[in-house]
Coordinates of C-alpha atoms and ligand atoms in Angstrom, one line a residue:
X1 CA -12.8 -13.3 52.9
X2 CA -15.5 -12.5 50.6
X3 CA -13.5 -9.4 49.5
X4 CA -10.5 -11.3 48.7
X5 CA -12.4 -13.7 46.5
X6 CA -13.9 -10.8 44.5
X7 CA -10.7 -9.2 43.9
X8 CA -9.2 -12.5 42.6
X9 CA -12.3 -13.2 40.4
X10 CA -11.8 -9.5 39.1
X11 CA -8.0 -10.4 38.4
X12 CA -9.1 -13.7 36.9
X13 CA -11.4 -11.6 34.3
X14 CA -9.3 -9.0 33.5
X15 CA -6.8 -11.7 32.4
X16 CA -9.0 -13.7 30.4
X17 CA -8.8 -11.8 27.2
X18 CA -5.1 -12.9 27.2
X19 CA -5.9 -16.6 27.2
X20 CA -8.8 -16.6 24.7
X21 CA -8.4 -17.8 21.4
X22 CA -8.9 -14.6 19.4
X23 CA -7.0 -11.6 17.9
X24 CA -8.4 -8.3 16.9
X25 CA -7.5 -6.3 13.8
X26 CA -8.1 -3.0 12.9
X27 CA -8.2 -2.6 9.2
X28 CA -8.2 0.0 6.4
X29 CA -8.5 -2.6 4.0
X30 CA -11.9 -3.9 2.5
X31 CA -13.7 -7.0 3.9
X32 CA -13.3 -8.9 0.7
X33 CA -9.6 -8.7 0.7
X34 CA -9.4 -9.6 4.4
X35 CA -12.0 -12.2 4.7
X36 CA -10.2 -15.2 2.6
X37 CA -7.1 -14.8 5.0
X38 CA -9.0 -14.4 8.3
X39 CA -11.0 -17.5 7.4
X40 CA -7.7 -19.6 6.5
X41 CA -6.0 -18.5 9.7
X42 CA -8.9 -19.3 11.9
X43 CA -9.0 -22.7 9.7
X44 CA -5.3 -23.5 10.4
X45 CA -4.8 -22.5 14.4
X46 CA -8.5 -22.3 15.7
X47 CA -8.0 -18.6 16.7
X48 CA -10.9 -16.5 16.0
X49 CA -10.4 -13.3 14.2
X50 CA -12.3 -9.9 14.8
X51 CA -11.9 -7.1 12.3
X52 CA -13.1 -3.6 12.7
X53 CA -13.1 -2.0 9.4
X54 CA -12.1 1.6 9.7
X55 CA -12.2 4.5 7.0
X56 CA -10.2 7.1 8.8
X57 CA -8.9 7.9 12.3
X58 CA -6.9 4.7 13.2
X59 CA -4.1 6.3 14.8
X60 CA -6.6 8.9 16.9
X61 CA -8.6 5.6 18.0
X62 CA -5.7 3.7 19.1
X63 CA -4.2 6.8 20.9
X64 CA -7.7 7.3 22.6
X65 CA -8.1 3.7 23.6
X66 CA -4.4 3.5 25.1
X67 CA -3.5 0.7 27.0
X68 CA -7.3 -0.7 27.1
X69 CA -7.3 -1.0 23.2
X70 CA -8.7 -4.1 22.1
X71 CA -6.7 -4.1 19.0
X72 CA -3.7 -6.6 18.5
X73 CA -2.8 -6.0 14.7
X74 CA -3.4 -3.0 12.2
X75 CA -3.7 -3.8 8.4
X76 CA -3.4 -0.9 6.0
X77 CA -1.6 0.0 2.5
X78 CA 1.0 2.6 1.6
X79 CA 4.2 3.3 3.6
X80 CA 2.9 6.6 4.6
X81 CA 0.0 5.2 6.5
X82 CA 2.0 2.4 7.9
X83 CA 4.5 5.2 8.9
X84 CA 1.9 7.3 10.5
X85 CA 0.6 4.6 12.7
X86 CA 4.2 4.2 14.0
X87 CA 4.9 7.9 14.6
X88 CA 1.7 7.9 16.4
X89 CA 3.4 5.8 19.2
X90 CA 0.8 3.1 19.1
X91 CA 2.8 0.2 17.8
X92 CA 5.2 -2.3 19.3
X93 CA 8.4 -3.6 17.6
X94 CA 8.1 -7.5 16.6
X95 CA 11.1 -9.7 16.2
X96 CA 10.4 -12.9 14.4
X97 CA 12.8 -15.3 12.4
X98 CA 9.5 -16.2 10.3
X99 CA 8.9 -12.8 9.3
X100 CA 12.6 -11.8 9.0
X101 CA 13.0 -14.9 6.3
X102 CA 10.0 -14.0 4.5
X103 CA 9.9 -10.1 4.1
X104 CA 12.6 -8.6 2.1
X105 CA 14.4 -6.0 4.0
X106 CA 13.6 -3.0 1.9
X107 CA 9.9 -4.0 2.7
X108 CA 10.0 -3.8 6.4
X109 CA 11.1 -1.3 9.3
X110 CA 14.7 -1.7 10.5
X111 CA 13.0 -1.7 14.2
X112 CA 10.3 -4.4 13.3
X113 CA 7.3 -2.0 13.8
X114 CA 5.8 -2.5 10.4
X115 CA 5.9 -5.4 8.0
X116 CA 5.0 -5.3 4.4
X117 CA 3.1 -8.3 2.8
X118 CA 2.4 -7.4 -0.7
X119 CA 3.5 -4.8 -3.1
X120 CA 1.8 -3.0 -6.3
X121 CA 3.7 -0.9 -8.8
X122 CA 3.0 2.7 -9.7
X123 CA 2.9 2.3 -13.5
X124 CA 1.8 3.9 -16.8
X125 CA -1.2 3.3 -18.3
X126 CA -0.6 4.1 -22.2
X127 CA -3.3 4.5 -25.0
X128 CA -3.1 1.4 -27.1
X129 CA -3.9 4.0 -30.3
X130 CA -1.4 6.7 -29.2
X131 CA 1.2 5.4 -27.7
X132 CA 3.6 2.6 -29.1
X133 CA 4.6 -0.2 -26.5
X134 CA 8.1 0.7 -25.0
X135 CA 7.7 4.4 -25.8
X136 CA 7.6 5.2 -21.9
X137 CA 10.9 3.6 -20.2
X138 CA 11.3 6.0 -17.2
X139 CA 9.8 8.2 -14.8
X140 CA 12.1 11.1 -15.8
X141 CA 10.7 11.1 -19.4
X142 CA 7.2 11.8 -18.1
X143 CA 8.6 15.6 -17.9
X144 CA 9.7 15.7 -21.7
X145 CA 7.6 18.2 -23.5
X146 CA 6.6 15.4 -25.9
X147 CA 4.0 14.4 -23.6
X148 CA 2.6 18.1 -23.7
X149 CA -1.1 18.0 -22.7
X150 CA -1.1 14.3 -22.8
X151 CA -0.7 13.2 -19.2
X152 CA -3.7 12.4 -16.7
X153 CA -3.0 11.8 -13.2
X154 CA -5.0 12.0 -9.9
X155 CA -3.9 14.7 -7.0
X156 CA -0.4 15.6 -6.4
X157 CA -1.3 15.3 -2.6
X158 CA -2.7 11.9 -2.7
X159 CA -0.5 9.4 -0.8
X160 CA 0.3 7.4 -4.1
X161 CA 1.6 10.4 -5.9
X162 CA 3.4 11.5 -2.5
X163 CA 5.1 8.1 -2.3
X164 CA 6.5 8.5 -6.3
X165 CA 7.6 11.9 -5.6
X166 CA 9.6 11.0 -2.3
X167 CA 11.4 8.3 -4.9
X168 CA 12.2 11.0 -7.3
X169 CA 13.7 12.6 -4.5
X170 CA 15.5 10.0 -3.6
X171 CA 17.0 9.3 -6.9
X172 CA 17.6 12.7 -7.7
X173 CA 17.3 15.4 -5.1
X174 CA 15.5 18.4 -4.4
X175 CA 16.0 20.8 -7.3
X176 CA 15.7 18.1 -10.0
X177 CA 12.7 16.8 -8.5
X178 CA 11.0 20.5 -8.6
X179 CA 12.0 21.0 -12.1
X180 CA 10.4 17.3 -12.9
X181 CA 7.1 18.3 -11.2
X182 CA 6.9 21.2 -13.1
X183 CA 7.4 19.6 -16.0
X184 CA 5.0 16.7 -15.7
X185 CA 2.5 19.5 -14.6
X186 CA 3.3 21.4 -17.9
X187 CA 2.5 18.4 -19.9
X188 CA -1.0 17.4 -17.9
X189 CA -4.0 17.2 -20.4
X190 CA -6.4 18.6 -17.3
X191 CA -6.0 19.4 -13.5
X192 CA -5.4 16.4 -11.5
X193 CA -8.6 14.7 -10.7
X194 CA -10.5 11.7 -9.7
X195 CA -8.8 8.4 -8.6
X196 CA -6.5 6.2 -10.9
X197 CA -9.2 4.3 -12.7
X198 CA -10.8 7.7 -13.5
X199 CA -7.4 8.5 -15.6
X200 CA -7.8 5.2 -17.6
X201 CA -11.2 6.4 -18.4
X202 CA -9.9 9.8 -19.6
X203 CA -7.7 7.6 -21.9
X204 CA -10.4 5.5 -23.2
X205 CA -12.6 8.8 -23.6
X206 CA -9.5 10.2 -25.5
X207 CA -8.8 13.0 -23.3
X208 CA -5.2 11.9 -22.6
X209 CA -2.7 9.6 -24.1
X210 CA -0.9 7.9 -20.8
X211 CA -1.7 8.4 -17.0
X212 CA -0.1 7.1 -13.5
X213 CA -1.8 4.4 -11.6
X214 CA -1.2 1.5 -9.4
X215 CA -1.1 -2.2 -11.0
X216 CA -4.0 -3.7 -9.2
X217 CA -6.5 -1.3 -10.8
X218 CA -5.9 -3.0 -14.1
X219 CA -7.2 -6.3 -12.5
X220 CA -10.2 -4.3 -10.9
X221 CA -11.1 -2.8 -14.3
X222 CA -10.8 -6.2 -16.3
X223 CA -13.1 -7.6 -13.6
X224 CA -16.1 -5.0 -13.8
X225 CA -18.0 -5.0 -16.9
X226 CA -18.6 -1.4 -17.1
X227 CA -14.9 -0.6 -16.7
X228 CA -13.4 -3.4 -19.1
X229 CA -13.4 -1.2 -21.9
X230 CA -11.4 1.3 -20.1
X231 CA -8.8 -1.3 -19.4
X232 CA -9.0 -2.8 -22.9
X233 CA -8.0 0.8 -24.3
X234 CA -4.5 0.6 -22.4
X235 CA -1.4 -1.1 -22.5
X236 CA 0.1 -1.6 -18.6
X237 CA 3.8 0.1 -19.1
X238 CA 6.5 -0.5 -16.3
X239 CA 8.5 2.8 -16.3
X240 CA 11.8 2.5 -14.1
X241 CA 14.0 5.4 -12.6
X242 CA 16.9 5.9 -15.1
X243 CA 19.4 4.8 -12.2
X244 CA 17.0 2.4 -10.3
X245 CA 13.7 0.3 -11.0
X246 CA 9.8 0.8 -10.9
X247 CA 8.5 2.4 -8.1
X248 CA 6.3 0.2 -5.6
X249 CA 4.3 0.5 -2.4
X250 CA 3.2 -2.2 0.1
X251 CA 0.4 -3.1 2.3
X252 CA 1.4 -4.2 5.5
X253 CA 0.9 -5.1 9.1
X254 CA 1.8 -3.7 12.6
X255 CA 1.5 -4.8 16.1
X256 CA -0.2 -2.5 18.4
X257 CA 1.3 -1.4 21.8
X258 CA -1.4 -2.5 23.6
X259 CA -1.8 -6.1 21.9
X260 CA -3.8 -7.7 24.6
X261 CA -3.4 -11.3 22.4
X262 CA 0.2 -10.9 21.7
X263 CA 1.0 -14.5 21.2
X264 CA -2.0 -15.3 18.9
X265 CA -1.3 -11.6 16.7
X266 CA 2.6 -12.9 16.1
X267 CA 1.1 -16.2 15.1
X268 CA -1.0 -13.8 12.5
X269 CA 1.9 -12.0 11.5
X270 CA 3.7 -15.1 10.9
X271 CA 0.8 -16.5 9.0
X272 CA 0.2 -13.5 6.7
X273 CA 3.9 -13.6 5.8
X274 CA 3.8 -17.2 5.0
X275 CA 4.0 -18.0 1.4
X276 CA 0.5 -19.6 1.2
X277 CA -1.2 -16.7 2.8
X278 CA 0.7 -14.2 0.7
X279 CA -0.4 -15.7 -2.6
X280 CA -4.2 -15.7 -1.4
X281 CA -3.8 -12.0 0.1
X282 CA -1.9 -10.9 -3.3
X283 CA -4.6 -12.5 -5.6
X284 CA -7.5 -11.0 -3.7
X285 CA -6.5 -7.6 -5.0
X286 CA -4.2 -8.3 -8.2
X287 CA -1.2 -7.7 -5.9
X288 CA 2.5 -9.2 -5.8
X289 CA 3.3 -11.6 -3.0
X290 CA 6.7 -10.9 -1.4
X291 CA 7.8 -13.9 0.2
X292 CA 10.7 -15.8 -1.4
X293 CA 9.4 -18.4 -4.1
X294 CA 6.0 -16.8 -4.2
X295 CA 4.3 -15.7 -7.3
X296 CA 1.9 -13.6 -8.6
X297 CA -1.5 -14.9 -10.4
X298 CA -1.5 -15.4 -14.1
X299 CA -3.6 -12.2 -14.8
X300 CA -1.0 -10.1 -12.7
X301 CA 1.9 -11.8 -14.5
X302 CA 0.5 -11.2 -17.9
X303 CA 0.8 -7.4 -17.5
X304 CA 4.8 -8.1 -17.6
X305 CA 8.0 -8.5 -15.7
X306 CA 9.8 -5.7 -13.8
X307 CA 12.5 -4.8 -11.4
X308 CA 11.1 -3.3 -8.3
X309 CA 13.3 0.1 -7.1
X310 CA 15.7 -1.1 -4.6
X311 CA 15.1 2.0 -2.2
X312 CA 14.0 1.0 1.4
X313 CA 10.5 2.1 2.0
X314 CA 11.4 3.6 5.0
X315 CA 13.5 6.0 3.2
X316 CA 10.4 7.2 1.1
X317 CA 8.3 7.6 4.4
X318 CA 11.6 10.1 5.6
X319 CA 11.1 11.9 2.2
X320 CA 7.4 12.4 2.5
X321 CA 7.3 15.9 4.0
X322 CA 9.7 17.4 1.6
X323 CA 7.9 16.0 -1.3
X324 CA 4.8 17.1 -0.2
X325 CA 6.3 20.6 0.2
X326 CA 7.7 20.5 -3.7
X327 CA 4.2 19.4 -4.8
X328 CA 2.7 22.4 -3.1
X329 CA 5.6 24.8 -4.3
X330 CA 4.8 23.9 -8.0
X331 CA 0.9 24.2 -7.1
X332 CA 0.6 20.7 -9.0
X333 CA -3.1 20.5 -8.6
X334 CA -3.5 24.2 -9.5
Ligands
FE1 FE1 -5.6 2.1 -4.2

């Protein structure tokens, strides 16, 4: 009798987490971006959100934890990182009318494993002194010899660059992309180094005239007294592909395979995709919300309108390996 009771008690304890009103998140994104959202979600639903902020090794950790993982959701940026989580076999597909209605098709996995929440464009920062507004119109143009010694960029192997090169591949094929990479490399003012903001600083310092960077860094520089001068020295230009739009990437969410609090996790995903939450999330990092009817903040809109490239991000994830190979073949960082 005693033994049976104990077994029942153990079974009850094991089942408890599934009933507790909480949801557990592993995030590569920073607390200041996540906190406003988790607070709003808890206020609306009463569900507590526990967030573990990770710097790296998310896939390995989820794999090691296996079925006993406490994580329900994964937050990260860049299609390559979302694809890596899915490829690692640690996510599950999610079906939801709310998510399908709010997340445009090109920003979600056809199988429902990852869902985009906000976008950022990879654009050109151009010196106000040395580059006329409208002088940069396409990504293709960056390989033109007229830019010789005038371009700064971060490493070719960084996820942001790899995604852009994946898009060049999608639009133009392998031969063109290799030639394009060689052309851009020949135009560099210095070897690729530093982050996106370091390139704008280099423009401010007169080392180069244009750089590649993500849109939200403009907002970050403007709000940092030490970096405001860098931002003030450049214009934000939105290049397009000759046969497409402006290259964008996403921040997104995926549900883990183990997800002990599956129902709460789904509620949170649907909350994140809602117009209200998207605008909060996007404004925290100067990004673009993607749900129909949502708008970026005034500061972000002030940088200009653009048409996002319509390549499905899953396609870019698929081109990643080939892109990286070409980047190494031309020794882009060398
Ligand atoms: Fe970034």
